[in-house]
GROMACS .gro file of C-alpha atoms in nm:
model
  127
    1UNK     CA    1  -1.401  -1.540   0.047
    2UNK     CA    2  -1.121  -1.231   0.119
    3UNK     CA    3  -1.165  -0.979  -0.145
    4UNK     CA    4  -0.951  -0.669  -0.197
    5UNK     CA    5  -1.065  -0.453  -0.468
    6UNK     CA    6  -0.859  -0.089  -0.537
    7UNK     CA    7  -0.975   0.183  -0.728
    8UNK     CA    8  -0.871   0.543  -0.774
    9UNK     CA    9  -0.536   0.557  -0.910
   10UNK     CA   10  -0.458   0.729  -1.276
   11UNK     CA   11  -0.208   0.943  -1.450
   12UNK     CA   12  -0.120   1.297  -1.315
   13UNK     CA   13   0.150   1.569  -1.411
   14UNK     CA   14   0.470   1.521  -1.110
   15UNK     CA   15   0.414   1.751  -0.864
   16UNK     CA   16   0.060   1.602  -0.836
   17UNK     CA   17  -0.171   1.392  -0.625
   18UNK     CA   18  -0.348   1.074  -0.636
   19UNK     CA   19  -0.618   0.925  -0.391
   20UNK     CA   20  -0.625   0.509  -0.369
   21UNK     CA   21  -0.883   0.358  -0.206
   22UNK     CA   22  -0.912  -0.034  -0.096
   23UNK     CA   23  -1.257  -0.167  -0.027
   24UNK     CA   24  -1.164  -0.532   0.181
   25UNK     CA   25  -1.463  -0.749   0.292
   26UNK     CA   26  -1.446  -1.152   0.332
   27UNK     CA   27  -1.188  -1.147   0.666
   28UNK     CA   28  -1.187  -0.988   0.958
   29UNK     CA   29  -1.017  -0.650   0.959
   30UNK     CA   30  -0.924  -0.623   1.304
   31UNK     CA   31  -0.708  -0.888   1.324
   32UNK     CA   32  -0.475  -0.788   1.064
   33UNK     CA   33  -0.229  -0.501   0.942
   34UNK     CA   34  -0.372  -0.312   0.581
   35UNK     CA   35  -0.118  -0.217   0.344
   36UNK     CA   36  -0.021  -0.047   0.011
   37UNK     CA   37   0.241  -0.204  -0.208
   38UNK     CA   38   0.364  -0.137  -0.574
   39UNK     CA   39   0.555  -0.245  -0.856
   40UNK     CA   40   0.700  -0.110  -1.134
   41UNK     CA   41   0.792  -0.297  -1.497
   42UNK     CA   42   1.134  -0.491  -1.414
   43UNK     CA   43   1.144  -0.450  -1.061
   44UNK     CA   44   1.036  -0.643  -0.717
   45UNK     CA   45   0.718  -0.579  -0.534
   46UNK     CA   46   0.787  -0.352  -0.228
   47UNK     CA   47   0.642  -0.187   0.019
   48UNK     CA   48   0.482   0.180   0.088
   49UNK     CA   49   0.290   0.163   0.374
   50UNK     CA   50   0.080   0.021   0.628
   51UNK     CA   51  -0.168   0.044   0.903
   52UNK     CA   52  -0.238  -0.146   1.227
   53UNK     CA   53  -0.641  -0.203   1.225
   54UNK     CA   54  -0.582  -0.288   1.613
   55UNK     CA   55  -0.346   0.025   1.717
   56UNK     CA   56  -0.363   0.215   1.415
   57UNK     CA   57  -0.024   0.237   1.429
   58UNK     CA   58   0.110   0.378   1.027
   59UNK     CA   59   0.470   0.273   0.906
   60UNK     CA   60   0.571   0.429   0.549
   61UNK     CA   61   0.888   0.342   0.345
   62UNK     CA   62   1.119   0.570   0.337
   63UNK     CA   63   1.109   0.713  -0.013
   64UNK     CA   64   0.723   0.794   0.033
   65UNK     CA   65   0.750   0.930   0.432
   66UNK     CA   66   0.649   1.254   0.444
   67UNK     CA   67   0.434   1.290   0.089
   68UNK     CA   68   0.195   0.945   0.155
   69UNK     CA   69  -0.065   0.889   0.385
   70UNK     CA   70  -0.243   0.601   0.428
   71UNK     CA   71  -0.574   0.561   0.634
   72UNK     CA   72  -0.849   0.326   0.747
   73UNK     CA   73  -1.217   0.421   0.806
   74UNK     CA   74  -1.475   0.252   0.607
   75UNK     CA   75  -1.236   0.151   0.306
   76UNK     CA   76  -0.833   0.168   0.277
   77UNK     CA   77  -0.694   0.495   0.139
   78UNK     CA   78  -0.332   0.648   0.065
   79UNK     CA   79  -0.296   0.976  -0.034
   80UNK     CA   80  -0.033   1.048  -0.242
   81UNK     CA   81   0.105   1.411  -0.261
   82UNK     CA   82   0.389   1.535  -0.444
   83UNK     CA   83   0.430   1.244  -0.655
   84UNK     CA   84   0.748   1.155  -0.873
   85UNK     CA   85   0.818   0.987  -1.212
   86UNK     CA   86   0.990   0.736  -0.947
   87UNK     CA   87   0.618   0.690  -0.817
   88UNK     CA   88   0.514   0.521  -1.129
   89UNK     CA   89   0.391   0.187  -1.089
   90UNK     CA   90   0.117  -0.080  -1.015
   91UNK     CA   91  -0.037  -0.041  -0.653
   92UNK     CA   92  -0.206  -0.344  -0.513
   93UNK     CA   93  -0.399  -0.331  -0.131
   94UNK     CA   94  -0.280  -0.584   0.081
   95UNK     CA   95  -0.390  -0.760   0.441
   96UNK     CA   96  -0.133  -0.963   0.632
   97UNK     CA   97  -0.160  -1.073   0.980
   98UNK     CA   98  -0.130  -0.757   1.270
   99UNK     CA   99   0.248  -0.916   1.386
  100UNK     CA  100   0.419  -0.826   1.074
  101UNK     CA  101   0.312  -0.475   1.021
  102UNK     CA  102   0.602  -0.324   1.178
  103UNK     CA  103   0.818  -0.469   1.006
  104UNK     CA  104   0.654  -0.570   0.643
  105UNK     CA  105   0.826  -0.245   0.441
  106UNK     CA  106   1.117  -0.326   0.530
  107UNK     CA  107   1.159  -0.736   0.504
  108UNK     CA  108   1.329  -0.852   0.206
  109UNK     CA  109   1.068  -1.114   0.218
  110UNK     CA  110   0.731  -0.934   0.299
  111UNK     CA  111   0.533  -0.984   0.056
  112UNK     CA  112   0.543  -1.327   0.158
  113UNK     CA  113   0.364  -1.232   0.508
  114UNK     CA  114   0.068  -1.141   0.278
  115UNK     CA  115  -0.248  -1.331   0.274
  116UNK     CA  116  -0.474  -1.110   0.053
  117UNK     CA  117  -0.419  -0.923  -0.237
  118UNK     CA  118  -0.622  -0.692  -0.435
  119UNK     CA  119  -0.567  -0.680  -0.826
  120UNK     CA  120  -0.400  -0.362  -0.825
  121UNK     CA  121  -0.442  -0.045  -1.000
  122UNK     CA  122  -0.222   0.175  -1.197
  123UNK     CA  123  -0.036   0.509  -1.106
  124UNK     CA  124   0.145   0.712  -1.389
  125UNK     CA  125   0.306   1.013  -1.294
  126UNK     CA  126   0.465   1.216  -1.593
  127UNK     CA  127   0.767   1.447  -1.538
   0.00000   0.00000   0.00000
């Protein structure tokens, strides 16, 4: 069966960076968009960004454009650079079918396009 499983995140001073990486195995890659969402206590689910594993097209959210990166080689990574106290927060791996990945940040309902989700793994960032 699908299996998402994250690992690298931690606590670091702001200013800081943090490496995630998502090992997937179960599905077939190709035919679906990878993805990094996260959560903080009291809040909704949202999204930070994705990758096409046909085009390798990359689509970030806006508050994270410019200091994440995500990538896809033999696992799922983002690399997070100049992290907040905003950045805080539970980060789960996702995989959703390729169609949606354009548009998955940004839908008030995307995390409903999901059909795999990792367990997560926390990110603290102290001020």
């Amino acid at each position: 069966q699908a299996q998402l499983v994250e690992s690298g995140g931690g606590s670091v001073q702001a200013g800081g960076s943090l490496r995630l990486s998502c090992s997937a195995s179960g599905f077939t890659k190709n035919d679906n968009c990878m993805a990094w969402f996260r959560q903080s206590p009291g809040k909704e689910r949202e999204g930070v960004a994705a990758i096409s594993s046909r085009s390798g097209q990359t689509y970030y959210a806006d508050a994270v454009k410019g200091r994440f990166t995500i990538s896809e080689e033999s696992s799922l990574d983002l690399q997070m650079n100049r992290l907040h106290a905003e950045d805080t927060a539970m980060y789960y791996c996702a995989a959703l079918p390729d169609v949606f990945c354009p548009t998955v940040l940004f839908d008030l309902y995307g995390t409903r396009r999901v059909s795999y989700w990792g367990q997560g793994t926390q990110v603290t960032v102290s001020r």
